[in-house]
Amino acid sequence: DGLTGDTLSAVAVDGDVAVLGAPGADGARGVAYVFTRAGDGWVNTGRLTASDRASGDLLGGSVAIDGDIIVVGASGDASARGAAYTFAATGPFLRTETAKLTASD
């Protein structure tokens, strides 16, 4: 969907899976894209969004991946002054949000 302003700004790779964050996408709600290696190239196999997404959340400003777990930062999340979301693999190309992490203070 790559529109002007999406601003790909973060990347993490673990084996044959890459996660790219686009905090400016979707009205600055942000998204993270999952790519899987296919031969000599990469195929987009997922688009991660937060379940409580709002304009200005900037999801995707930071990303990390370790095995089947993806963590995506949302520095603009106003309800918590920043948050991180975890996603777990629930199928070959399916990722499900499993938690929203926020600071206790």
PDB file of C-alpha atoms in Angstrom:
ATOM      1  CA  ASP A   1       0.000   0.000   0.000  1.00  0.00           C
ATOM      2  CA  GLY A   2       3.100   2.281   0.361  1.00  0.00           C
ATOM      3  CA  LEU A   3       1.705   5.806   0.348  1.00  0.00           C
ATOM      4  CA  THR A   4       3.573   9.086   0.681  1.00  0.00           C
ATOM      5  CA  GLY A   5       4.210   9.702   4.373  1.00  0.00           C
ATOM      6  CA  ASP A   6       4.245   6.047   5.440  1.00  0.00           C
ATOM      7  CA  THR A   7       7.912   6.518   6.407  1.00  0.00           C
ATOM      8  CA  LEU A   8       9.528   3.098   6.686  1.00  0.00           C
ATOM      9  CA  SER A   9      11.889   3.728   9.573  1.00  0.00           C
ATOM     10  CA  ALA A  10      12.690   0.517  11.435  1.00  0.00           C
ATOM     11  CA  VAL A  11      13.727  -2.987  10.446  1.00  0.00           C
ATOM     12  CA  ALA A  12      14.466  -6.221  12.267  1.00  0.00           C
ATOM     13  CA  VAL A  13      15.406  -9.591  10.773  1.00  0.00           C
ATOM     14  CA  ASP A  14      15.436 -13.067  12.285  1.00  0.00           C
ATOM     15  CA  GLY A  15      16.327 -15.845   9.864  1.00  0.00           C
ATOM     16  CA  ASP A  16      13.922 -15.745   6.930  1.00  0.00           C
ATOM     17  CA  VAL A  17      11.505 -13.215   8.468  1.00  0.00           C
ATOM     18  CA  ALA A  18      11.864  -9.423   8.379  1.00  0.00           C
ATOM     19  CA  VAL A  19       9.695  -6.805  10.096  1.00  0.00           C
ATOM     20  CA  LEU A  20       9.557  -3.222   8.799  1.00  0.00           C
ATOM     21  CA  GLY A  21       7.916  -0.431  10.774  1.00  0.00           C
ATOM     22  CA  ALA A  22       6.013   2.397   9.084  1.00  0.00           C
ATOM     23  CA  PRO A  23       4.920   4.791  11.861  1.00  0.00           C
ATOM     24  CA  GLY A  24       3.530   7.398   9.457  1.00  0.00           C
ATOM     25  CA  ALA A  25       1.177   4.966   7.731  1.00  0.00           C
ATOM     26  CA  ASP A  26      -2.575   5.111   8.036  1.00  0.00           C
ATOM     27  CA  GLY A  27      -2.909   8.633   9.429  1.00  0.00           C
ATOM     28  CA  ALA A  28       0.122   8.176  11.727  1.00  0.00           C
ATOM     29  CA  ARG A  29      -1.592   5.230  13.395  1.00  0.00           C
ATOM     30  CA  GLY A  30       1.330   3.223  12.070  1.00  0.00           C
ATOM     31  CA  VAL A  31       1.760  -0.347  10.889  1.00  0.00           C
ATOM     32  CA  ALA A  32       4.441  -3.001  10.761  1.00  0.00           C
ATOM     33  CA  TYR A  33       4.913  -5.167   7.690  1.00  0.00           C
ATOM     34  CA  VAL A  34       6.123  -8.767   7.860  1.00  0.00           C
ATOM     35  CA  PHE A  35       8.161 -10.185   4.973  1.00  0.00           C
ATOM     36  CA  THR A  36       9.255 -13.773   4.465  1.00  0.00           C
ATOM     37  CA  ARG A  37      12.196 -14.822   2.310  1.00  0.00           C
ATOM     38  CA  ALA A  38      11.140 -16.653  -0.849  1.00  0.00           C
ATOM     39  CA  GLY A  39      14.132 -17.871  -2.819  1.00  0.00           C
ATOM     40  CA  ASP A  40      16.225 -14.830  -3.712  1.00  0.00           C
ATOM     41  CA  GLY A  41      13.501 -12.326  -2.800  1.00  0.00           C
ATOM     42  CA  TRP A  42      11.085 -11.316  -0.074  1.00  0.00           C
ATOM     43  CA  VAL A  43       7.283 -11.601  -0.013  1.00  0.00           C
ATOM     44  CA  ASN A  44       5.001  -9.422   2.123  1.00  0.00           C
ATOM     45  CA  THR A  45       3.208 -11.934   4.359  1.00  0.00           C
ATOM     46  CA  GLY A  46       1.617  -9.719   6.979  1.00  0.00           C
ATOM     47  CA  ARG A  47       0.477  -6.270   8.090  1.00  0.00           C
ATOM     48  CA  LEU A  48       0.394  -5.720  11.856  1.00  0.00           C
ATOM     49  CA  THR A  49      -1.808  -3.107  13.523  1.00  0.00           C
ATOM     50  CA  ALA A  50      -2.706  -2.431  17.144  1.00  0.00           C
ATOM     51  CA  SER A  51      -6.164  -3.437  18.326  1.00  0.00           C
ATOM     52  CA  ASP A  52      -6.716  -0.030  19.971  1.00  0.00           C
ATOM     53  CA  ARG A  53      -5.057   2.052  17.269  1.00  0.00           C
ATOM     54  CA  ALA A  54      -5.569   5.783  17.083  1.00  0.00           C
ATOM     55  CA  SER A  55      -4.212   8.586  14.942  1.00  0.00           C
ATOM     56  CA  GLY A  56      -0.797   9.666  16.171  1.00  0.00           C
ATOM     57  CA  ASP A  57       0.161   6.349  17.815  1.00  0.00           C
ATOM     58  CA  LEU A  58       3.156   5.965  15.457  1.00  0.00           C
ATOM     59  CA  LEU A  59       3.156   2.179  15.689  1.00  0.00           C
ATOM     60  CA  GLY A  60       6.255   0.816  13.967  1.00  0.00           C
ATOM     61  CA  GLY A  61       8.793   3.418  15.053  1.00  0.00           C
ATOM     62  CA  SER A  62      10.725   0.511  16.543  1.00  0.00           C
ATOM     63  CA  VAL A  63      10.489  -3.211  15.817  1.00  0.00           C
ATOM     64  CA  ALA A  64      12.102  -6.409  17.074  1.00  0.00           C
ATOM     65  CA  ILE A  65      11.723 -10.084  16.258  1.00  0.00           C
ATOM     66  CA  ASP A  66      12.881 -13.227  18.018  1.00  0.00           C
ATOM     67  CA  GLY A  67      11.606 -16.490  16.610  1.00  0.00           C
ATOM     68  CA  ASP A  68       7.807 -16.393  16.579  1.00  0.00           C
ATOM     69  CA  ILE A  69       7.510 -13.199  18.662  1.00  0.00           C
ATOM     70  CA  ILE A  70       7.419  -9.681  17.201  1.00  0.00           C
ATOM     71  CA  VAL A  71       7.473  -6.534  19.345  1.00  0.00           C
ATOM     72  CA  VAL A  72       6.414  -3.222  17.799  1.00  0.00           C
ATOM     73  CA  GLY A  73       6.796   0.150  19.514  1.00  0.00           C
ATOM     74  CA  ALA A  74       4.179   2.905  19.423  1.00  0.00           C
ATOM     75  CA  SER A  75       5.904   5.998  20.793  1.00  0.00           C
ATOM     76  CA  GLY A  76       2.884   8.248  20.274  1.00  0.00           C
ATOM     77  CA  ASP A  77       0.351   6.092  22.107  1.00  0.00           C
ATOM     78  CA  ALA A  78      -1.347   8.838  24.148  1.00  0.00           C
ATOM     79  CA  SER A  79      -3.228   6.594  26.569  1.00  0.00           C
ATOM     80  CA  ALA A  80       0.026   5.292  27.987  1.00  0.00           C
ATOM     81  CA  ARG A  81       2.620   7.841  26.790  1.00  0.00           C
ATOM     82  CA  GLY A  82       4.114   5.212  24.558  1.00  0.00           C
ATOM     83  CA  ALA A  83       3.572   1.490  24.366  1.00  0.00           C
ATOM     84  CA  ALA A  84       4.864  -1.694  22.798  1.00  0.00           C
ATOM     85  CA  TYR A  85       2.704  -4.425  21.317  1.00  0.00           C
ATOM     86  CA  THR A  86       3.617  -8.095  21.087  1.00  0.00           C
ATOM     87  CA  PHE A  87       2.489 -10.356  18.274  1.00  0.00           C
ATOM     88  CA  ALA A  88       2.865 -14.136  18.126  1.00  0.00           C
ATOM     89  CA  ALA A  89       2.768 -16.482  15.152  1.00  0.00           C
ATOM     90  CA  THR A  90      -0.526 -18.341  15.108  1.00  0.00           C
ATOM     91  CA  GLY A  91      -0.134 -19.896  11.675  1.00  0.00           C
ATOM     92  CA  PRO A  92       2.339 -20.000   8.799  1.00  0.00           C
ATOM     93  CA  PHE A  93       1.712 -16.345   7.878  1.00  0.00           C
ATOM     94  CA  LEU A  94      -0.678 -15.258  10.628  1.00  0.00           C
ATOM     95  CA  ARG A  95       0.351 -13.063  13.573  1.00  0.00           C
ATOM     96  CA  THR A  96      -1.952 -12.224  16.466  1.00  0.00           C
ATOM     97  CA  GLU A  97      -1.579  -9.399  18.981  1.00  0.00           C
ATOM     98  CA  THR A  98      -0.903 -10.944  22.383  1.00  0.00           C
ATOM     99  CA  ALA A  99      -0.189  -7.985  24.687  1.00  0.00           C
ATOM    100  CA  LYS A 100       0.157  -4.238  25.050  1.00  0.00           C
ATOM    101  CA  LEU A 101       3.114  -3.260  27.204  1.00  0.00           C
ATOM    102  CA  THR A 102       3.170   0.078  29.064  1.00  0.00           C
ATOM    103  CA  ALA A 103       5.239   1.550  31.857  1.00  0.00           C
ATOM    104  CA  SER A 104       3.663   1.319  35.307  1.00  0.00           C
ATOM    105  CA  ASP A 105       4.661   4.866  36.194  1.00  0.00           C
TER     106      ASP A 105
END
